[in-house]
Amino acid sequence: MVRRNPIALLGLLALASIARAQDPAPPRDPVELSLSGGAMQFLERDAEDRKDFVYRLSLTVPIPGKVTLFGRADYTRTQDGGDLFDPQSFRSIEGFVGGRKDIAPNLAVTAFSGVSWDRDKEFVPADPRLWTVAGGLKYTVPGRGYVIAAAGHHGPVGGVAFLGSAVWEMSAGAAWFGDIAVPLNSAEFLKRPYTIKCGISARIKAWRF
């Protein structure tokens, strides 16, 4: 019978514990908050094209399980307005919160909800025309941007719709962006087959925590 030396065993266990303690923890993706501003064009059939300024505040919060929580708020004002927060220059405000989970390299499933309000419309929280609830897929082009294809209820176009969104960075902090909404209800589609918002923005400030 082979006798085990208890002191040697204790020494091996101690060395293993020290090695585990010294292993570096896996890097944690940072929480990111960014503020950007730019010019946006609003396109809709049978409506006059509109150009506005838009300011966007974006937040991403990575959590375990390859999941990221996110939020976005857009503040839109007329180009002929005065001060930034002049009530006369205010056009609309739109906010979204949601999450996404990575399912393959550069590909994630996403779900989000939000509210949109235009200054020319009465704000009634129970009005479904204010709300958006949707889900879909997000494909990320590393170092460049992303494309989102989703479907769900989108109040501004009157109900169920296809929603597309894309961002393409031209250089550090400057990017093209575009959003499209296409009603899937035939009656709404005949009245207004698309709504497009597109433009260019530049990062004003970014924070990492």
PDB file of C-alpha atoms in Angstrom:
ATOM      1  CA  MET A   1       0.000   0.000   0.000  1.00  0.00           C
ATOM      2  CA  VAL A   2       1.321   3.460  -0.937  1.00  0.00           C
ATOM      3  CA  ARG A   3       1.278   5.864   1.959  1.00  0.00           C
ATOM      4  CA  ARG A   4       0.372   9.472   1.187  1.00  0.00           C
ATOM      5  CA  ASN A   5       2.202  12.207   2.982  1.00  0.00           C
ATOM      6  CA  PRO A   6      -0.489  14.504   4.501  1.00  0.00           C
ATOM      7  CA  ILE A   7       1.919  17.440   4.648  1.00  0.00           C
ATOM      8  CA  ALA A   8       2.678  17.106   0.934  1.00  0.00           C
ATOM      9  CA  LEU A   9      -1.046  16.922   0.131  1.00  0.00           C
ATOM     10  CA  LEU A  10      -1.731  20.053   2.149  1.00  0.00           C
ATOM     11  CA  GLY A  11       1.098  21.807   0.347  1.00  0.00           C
ATOM     12  CA  LEU A  12      -0.303  20.893  -3.062  1.00  0.00           C
ATOM     13  CA  LEU A  13      -3.776  22.109  -2.069  1.00  0.00           C
ATOM     14  CA  ALA A  14      -2.327  25.394  -0.814  1.00  0.00           C
ATOM     15  CA  LEU A  15      -0.406  25.934  -4.059  1.00  0.00           C
ATOM     16  CA  ALA A  16      -3.536  25.208  -6.113  1.00  0.00           C
ATOM     17  CA  SER A  17      -5.547  27.717  -4.065  1.00  0.00           C
ATOM     18  CA  ILE A  18      -2.896  30.400  -4.536  1.00  0.00           C
ATOM     19  CA  ALA A  19      -2.780  29.760  -8.304  1.00  0.00           C
ATOM     20  CA  ARG A  20      -6.562  30.109  -8.576  1.00  0.00           C
ATOM     21  CA  ALA A  21      -6.505  33.317  -6.558  1.00  0.00           C
ATOM     22  CA  GLN A  22      -3.874  34.783  -8.863  1.00  0.00           C
ATOM     23  CA  ASP A  23      -5.749  33.950 -12.065  1.00  0.00           C
ATOM     24  CA  PRO A  24      -6.917  37.270 -13.557  1.00  0.00           C
ATOM     25  CA  ALA A  25     -10.671  37.781 -13.607  1.00  0.00           C
ATOM     26  CA  PRO A  26     -12.160  37.885 -17.105  1.00  0.00           C
ATOM     27  CA  PRO A  27     -12.397  41.482 -18.376  1.00  0.00           C
ATOM     28  CA  ARG A  28     -15.780  43.121 -17.847  1.00  0.00           C
ATOM     29  CA  ASP A  29     -17.290  45.081 -20.707  1.00  0.00           C
ATOM     30  CA  PRO A  30     -17.772  48.676 -19.555  1.00  0.00           C
ATOM     31  CA  VAL A  31     -21.043  50.507 -19.100  1.00  0.00           C
ATOM     32  CA  GLU A  32     -21.169  53.159 -21.824  1.00  0.00           C
ATOM     33  CA  LEU A  33     -23.068  56.447 -21.940  1.00  0.00           C
ATOM     34  CA  SER A  34     -22.772  58.710 -24.959  1.00  0.00           C
ATOM     35  CA  LEU A  35     -24.264  61.972 -26.175  1.00  0.00           C
ATOM     36  CA  SER A  36     -24.354  62.819 -29.875  1.00  0.00           C
ATOM     37  CA  GLY A  37     -25.934  65.496 -32.013  1.00  0.00           C
ATOM     38  CA  GLY A  38     -26.635  65.999 -35.684  1.00  0.00           C
ATOM     39  CA  ALA A  39     -29.033  66.814 -38.476  1.00  0.00           C
ATOM     40  CA  MET A  40     -31.947  64.559 -39.436  1.00  0.00           C
ATOM     41  CA  GLN A  41     -34.318  64.466 -42.405  1.00  0.00           C
ATOM     42  CA  PHE A  42     -37.846  63.132 -42.040  1.00  0.00           C
ATOM     43  CA  LEU A  43     -39.417  61.556 -45.142  1.00  0.00           C
ATOM     44  CA  GLU A  44     -43.012  60.468 -45.580  1.00  0.00           C
ATOM     45  CA  ARG A  45     -45.260  60.023 -48.610  1.00  0.00           C
ATOM     46  CA  ASP A  46     -47.608  62.932 -49.328  1.00  0.00           C
ATOM     47  CA  ALA A  47     -45.898  65.015 -46.657  1.00  0.00           C
ATOM     48  CA  GLU A  48     -43.383  67.816 -46.908  1.00  0.00           C
ATOM     49  CA  ASP A  49     -39.813  66.719 -46.175  1.00  0.00           C
ATOM     50  CA  ARG A  50     -38.651  68.048 -42.832  1.00  0.00           C
ATOM     51  CA  LYS A  51     -35.152  68.729 -41.555  1.00  0.00           C
ATOM     52  CA  ASP A  52     -34.490  68.920 -37.845  1.00  0.00           C
ATOM     53  CA  PHE A  53     -31.676  68.836 -35.338  1.00  0.00           C
ATOM     54  CA  VAL A  54     -31.521  65.718 -33.168  1.00  0.00           C
ATOM     55  CA  TYR A  55     -29.661  65.011 -29.935  1.00  0.00           C
ATOM     56  CA  ARG A  56     -29.308  61.386 -28.867  1.00  0.00           C
ATOM     57  CA  LEU A  57     -28.378  59.993 -25.452  1.00  0.00           C
ATOM     58  CA  SER A  58     -27.470  56.279 -25.508  1.00  0.00           C
ATOM     59  CA  LEU A  59     -26.734  53.871 -22.660  1.00  0.00           C
ATOM     60  CA  THR A  60     -25.501  50.255 -22.789  1.00  0.00           C
ATOM     61  CA  VAL A  61     -25.145  48.041 -19.705  1.00  0.00           C
ATOM     62  CA  PRO A  62     -23.560  44.586 -20.260  1.00  0.00           C
ATOM     63  CA  ILE A  63     -24.652  41.899 -17.778  1.00  0.00           C
ATOM     64  CA  PRO A  64     -23.669  38.223 -17.415  1.00  0.00           C
ATOM     65  CA  GLY A  65     -24.978  35.682 -19.888  1.00  0.00           C
ATOM     66  CA  LYS A  66     -24.003  37.584 -23.054  1.00  0.00           C
ATOM     67  CA  VAL A  67     -26.877  39.988 -22.419  1.00  0.00           C
ATOM     68  CA  THR A  68     -26.796  43.770 -22.830  1.00  0.00           C
ATOM     69  CA  LEU A  69     -29.430  46.179 -21.541  1.00  0.00           C
ATOM     70  CA  PHE A  70     -29.778  49.442 -23.424  1.00  0.00           C
ATOM     71  CA  GLY A  71     -31.639  52.721 -23.507  1.00  0.00           C
ATOM     72  CA  ARG A  72     -31.911  55.559 -25.989  1.00  0.00           C
ATOM     73  CA  ALA A  73     -33.514  58.997 -25.913  1.00  0.00           C
ATOM     74  CA  ASP A  74     -33.845  61.321 -28.931  1.00  0.00           C
ATOM     75  CA  TYR A  75     -34.638  65.006 -28.525  1.00  0.00           C
ATOM     76  CA  THR A  76     -35.569  66.660 -31.829  1.00  0.00           C
ATOM     77  CA  ARG A  77     -35.815  70.395 -32.481  1.00  0.00           C
ATOM     78  CA  THR A  78     -36.445  72.566 -35.519  1.00  0.00           C
ATOM     79  CA  GLN A  79     -33.454  73.943 -37.411  1.00  0.00           C
ATOM     80  CA  ASP A  80     -34.817  77.461 -37.270  1.00  0.00           C
ATOM     81  CA  GLY A  81     -35.143  77.402 -33.483  1.00  0.00           C
ATOM     82  CA  GLY A  82     -33.267  79.537 -31.006  1.00  0.00           C
ATOM     83  CA  ASP A  83     -31.818  78.202 -27.766  1.00  0.00           C
ATOM     84  CA  LEU A  84     -31.445  74.453 -27.347  1.00  0.00           C
ATOM     85  CA  PHE A  85     -34.297  74.127 -24.859  1.00  0.00           C
ATOM     86  CA  ASP A  86     -36.484  76.901 -26.276  1.00  0.00           C
ATOM     87  CA  PRO A  87     -40.058  75.479 -26.159  1.00  0.00           C
ATOM     88  CA  GLN A  88     -40.733  77.041 -29.551  1.00  0.00           C
ATOM     89  CA  SER A  89     -37.969  74.956 -31.149  1.00  0.00           C
ATOM     90  CA  PHE A  90     -39.000  71.646 -29.600  1.00  0.00           C
ATOM     91  CA  ARG A  91     -40.278  69.118 -32.179  1.00  0.00           C
ATOM     92  CA  SER A  92     -40.490  65.671 -30.580  1.00  0.00           C
ATOM     93  CA  ILE A  93     -39.026  63.323 -28.026  1.00  0.00           C
ATOM     94  CA  GLU A  94     -38.614  59.566 -28.326  1.00  0.00           C
ATOM     95  CA  GLY A  95     -37.277  57.056 -25.833  1.00  0.00           C
ATOM     96  CA  PHE A  96     -36.568  53.320 -25.936  1.00  0.00           C
ATOM     97  CA  VAL A  97     -35.396  50.697 -23.456  1.00  0.00           C
ATOM     98  CA  GLY A  98     -34.659  47.056 -24.153  1.00  0.00           C
ATOM     99  CA  GLY A  99     -32.173  44.251 -24.159  1.00  0.00           C
ATOM    100  CA  ARG A 100     -30.325  41.938 -26.483  1.00  0.00           C
ATOM    101  CA  LYS A 101     -28.671  38.538 -26.177  1.00  0.00           C
ATOM    102  CA  ASP A 102     -25.809  37.304 -28.335  1.00  0.00           C
ATOM    103  CA  ILE A 103     -26.714  34.103 -30.187  1.00  0.00           C
ATOM    104  CA  ALA A 104     -23.791  33.949 -32.650  1.00  0.00           C
ATOM    105  CA  PRO A 105     -20.719  36.047 -33.500  1.00  0.00           C
ATOM    106  CA  ASN A 106     -21.908  39.598 -34.249  1.00  0.00           C
ATOM    107  CA  LEU A 107     -25.572  38.471 -34.133  1.00  0.00           C
ATOM    108  CA  ALA A 108     -28.049  39.061 -31.312  1.00  0.00           C
ATOM    109  CA  VAL A 109     -31.759  38.713 -30.668  1.00  0.00           C
ATOM    110  CA  THR A 110     -33.275  41.927 -29.335  1.00  0.00           C
ATOM    111  CA  ALA A 111     -36.509  43.257 -27.838  1.00  0.00           C
ATOM    112  CA  PHE A 112     -37.429  46.832 -26.965  1.00  0.00           C
ATOM    113  CA  SER A 113     -40.260  49.166 -26.084  1.00  0.00           C
ATOM    114  CA  GLY A 114     -40.607  52.906 -26.151  1.00  0.00           C
ATOM    115  CA  VAL A 115     -42.720  56.002 -26.419  1.00  0.00           C
ATOM    116  CA  SER A 116     -42.821  58.800 -29.002  1.00  0.00           C
ATOM    117  CA  TRP A 117     -44.399  62.207 -28.574  1.00  0.00           C
ATOM    118  CA  ASP A 118     -44.697  65.060 -31.060  1.00  0.00           C
ATOM    119  CA  ARG A 119     -45.379  68.609 -29.884  1.00  0.00           C
ATOM    120  CA  ASP A 120     -48.360  68.855 -32.243  1.00  0.00           C
ATOM    121  CA  LYS A 121     -50.102  65.908 -30.574  1.00  0.00           C
ATOM    122  CA  GLU A 122     -51.798  65.602 -27.227  1.00  0.00           C
ATOM    123  CA  PHE A 123     -49.917  63.417 -24.744  1.00  0.00           C
ATOM    124  CA  VAL A 124     -52.285  60.700 -23.507  1.00  0.00           C
ATOM    125  CA  PRO A 125     -50.338  57.766 -21.950  1.00  0.00           C
ATOM    126  CA  ALA A 126     -53.111  55.286 -22.785  1.00  0.00           C
ATOM    127  CA  ASP A 127     -53.018  56.192 -26.491  1.00  0.00           C
ATOM    128  CA  PRO A 128     -51.455  53.224 -28.358  1.00  0.00           C
ATOM    129  CA  ARG A 129     -50.287  55.601 -31.078  1.00  0.00           C
ATOM    130  CA  LEU A 130     -47.560  56.754 -28.681  1.00  0.00           C
ATOM    131  CA  TRP A 131     -46.105  53.338 -27.906  1.00  0.00           C
ATOM    132  CA  THR A 132     -43.754  50.864 -29.553  1.00  0.00           C
ATOM    133  CA  VAL A 133     -43.165  47.222 -28.553  1.00  0.00           C
ATOM    134  CA  ALA A 134     -41.070  45.104 -30.926  1.00  0.00           C
ATOM    135  CA  GLY A 135     -38.463  42.381 -31.285  1.00  0.00           C
ATOM    136  CA  GLY A 136     -36.037  41.176 -33.922  1.00  0.00           C
ATOM    137  CA  LEU A 137     -32.377  40.655 -34.781  1.00  0.00           C
ATOM    138  CA  LYS A 138     -29.311  42.882 -34.608  1.00  0.00           C
ATOM    139  CA  TYR A 139     -26.223  42.316 -36.755  1.00  0.00           C
ATOM    140  CA  THR A 140     -23.078  44.199 -35.750  1.00  0.00           C
ATOM    141  CA  VAL A 141     -20.273  45.090 -38.136  1.00  0.00           C
ATOM    142  CA  PRO A 142     -17.255  45.284 -35.792  1.00  0.00           C
ATOM    143  CA  GLY A 143     -15.799  48.775 -35.662  1.00  0.00           C
ATOM    144  CA  ARG A 144     -18.359  50.165 -38.088  1.00  0.00           C
ATOM    145  CA  GLY A 145     -21.961  49.939 -36.939  1.00  0.00           C
ATOM    146  CA  TYR A 146     -25.016  47.746 -36.958  1.00  0.00           C
ATOM    147  CA  VAL A 147     -28.283  46.843 -38.676  1.00  0.00           C
ATOM    148  CA  ILE A 148     -31.521  45.966 -36.858  1.00  0.00           C
ATOM    149  CA  ALA A 149     -34.552  44.255 -38.413  1.00  0.00           C
ATOM    150  CA  ALA A 150     -37.587  43.982 -36.143  1.00  0.00           C
ATOM    151  CA  ALA A 151     -41.381  43.780 -36.125  1.00  0.00           C
ATOM    152  CA  GLY A 152     -44.066  44.707 -33.632  1.00  0.00           C
ATOM    153  CA  HIS A 153     -46.479  47.448 -32.639  1.00  0.00           C
ATOM    154  CA  HIS A 154     -45.282  50.901 -33.668  1.00  0.00           C
ATOM    155  CA  GLY A 155     -47.792  53.543 -32.705  1.00  0.00           C
ATOM    156  CA  PRO A 156     -46.583  56.383 -34.955  1.00  0.00           C
ATOM    157  CA  VAL A 157     -47.564  54.368 -38.066  1.00  0.00           C
ATOM    158  CA  GLY A 158     -50.810  53.055 -36.640  1.00  0.00           C
ATOM    159  CA  GLY A 159     -50.058  49.516 -35.481  1.00  0.00           C
ATOM    160  CA  VAL A 160     -48.087  46.442 -36.544  1.00  0.00           C
ATOM    161  CA  ALA A 161     -45.019  47.371 -38.585  1.00  0.00           C
ATOM    162  CA  PHE A 162     -41.621  46.304 -39.842  1.00  0.00           C
ATOM    163  CA  LEU A 163     -38.900  48.394 -38.210  1.00  0.00           C
ATOM    164  CA  GLY A 164     -35.385  48.815 -39.546  1.00  0.00           C
ATOM    165  CA  SER A 165     -32.481  50.745 -38.087  1.00  0.00           C
ATOM    166  CA  ALA A 166     -28.858  51.174 -39.165  1.00  0.00           C
ATOM    167  CA  VAL A 167     -25.768  53.078 -38.060  1.00  0.00           C
ATOM    168  CA  TRP A 168     -22.545  53.293 -40.088  1.00  0.00           C
ATOM    169  CA  GLU A 169     -19.485  55.029 -38.643  1.00  0.00           C
ATOM    170  CA  MET A 170     -17.414  57.044 -41.106  1.00  0.00           C
ATOM    171  CA  SER A 171     -14.761  57.977 -38.566  1.00  0.00           C
ATOM    172  CA  ALA A 172     -14.355  58.013 -34.814  1.00  0.00           C
ATOM    173  CA  GLY A 173     -17.496  59.655 -33.449  1.00  0.00           C
ATOM    174  CA  ALA A 174     -19.147  60.548 -36.776  1.00  0.00           C
ATOM    175  CA  ALA A 175     -21.803  58.304 -38.308  1.00  0.00           C
ATOM    176  CA  TRP A 176     -24.669  58.038 -40.737  1.00  0.00           C
ATOM    177  CA  PHE A 177     -27.914  56.750 -39.250  1.00  0.00           C
ATOM    178  CA  GLY A 178     -31.325  55.780 -40.555  1.00  0.00           C
ATOM    179  CA  ASP A 179     -34.638  54.392 -39.272  1.00  0.00           C
ATOM    180  CA  ILE A 180     -37.523  53.086 -41.365  1.00  0.00           C
ATOM    181  CA  ALA A 181     -41.031  51.985 -40.377  1.00  0.00           C
ATOM    182  CA  VAL A 182     -43.298  50.136 -42.823  1.00  0.00           C
ATOM    183  CA  PRO A 183     -46.896  49.385 -41.739  1.00  0.00           C
ATOM    184  CA  LEU A 184     -47.912  45.733 -42.116  1.00  0.00           C
ATOM    185  CA  ASN A 185     -51.602  46.576 -41.889  1.00  0.00           C
ATOM    186  CA  SER A 186     -52.906  46.980 -45.453  1.00  0.00           C
ATOM    187  CA  ALA A 187     -55.142  49.952 -44.654  1.00  0.00           C
ATOM    188  CA  GLU A 188     -52.336  51.849 -42.928  1.00  0.00           C
ATOM    189  CA  PHE A 189     -49.878  50.872 -45.656  1.00  0.00           C
ATOM    190  CA  LEU A 190     -52.093  52.382 -48.367  1.00  0.00           C
ATOM    191  CA  LYS A 191     -52.316  55.644 -46.435  1.00  0.00           C
ATOM    192  CA  ARG A 192     -48.644  55.878 -45.485  1.00  0.00           C
ATOM    193  CA  PRO A 193     -46.398  53.085 -46.820  1.00  0.00           C
ATOM    194  CA  TYR A 194     -43.240  54.245 -45.091  1.00  0.00           C
ATOM    195  CA  THR A 195     -41.709  56.651 -42.625  1.00  0.00           C
ATOM    196  CA  ILE A 196     -37.980  57.328 -42.865  1.00  0.00           C
ATOM    197  CA  LYS A 197     -35.653  59.240 -40.596  1.00  0.00           C
ATOM    198  CA  CYS A 198     -32.031  59.587 -41.695  1.00  0.00           C
ATOM    199  CA  GLY A 199     -29.106  61.866 -41.133  1.00  0.00           C
ATOM    200  CA  ILE A 200     -25.598  62.319 -39.802  1.00  0.00           C
ATOM    201  CA  SER A 201     -24.447  62.711 -36.227  1.00  0.00           C
ATOM    202  CA  ALA A 202     -21.245  63.383 -34.296  1.00  0.00           C
ATOM    203  CA  ARG A 203     -20.359  62.224 -30.817  1.00  0.00           C
ATOM    204  CA  ILE A 204     -20.285  65.124 -28.371  1.00  0.00           C
ATOM    205  CA  LYS A 205     -19.236  63.262 -25.251  1.00  0.00           C
ATOM    206  CA  ALA A 206     -18.790  59.644 -24.136  1.00  0.00           C
ATOM    207  CA  TRP A 207     -18.359  58.111 -20.688  1.00  0.00           C
ATOM    208  CA  ARG A 208     -17.250  54.623 -19.640  1.00  0.00           C
ATOM    209  CA  PHE A 209     -17.750  53.181 -16.170  1.00  0.00           C
TER     210      PHE A 209
END
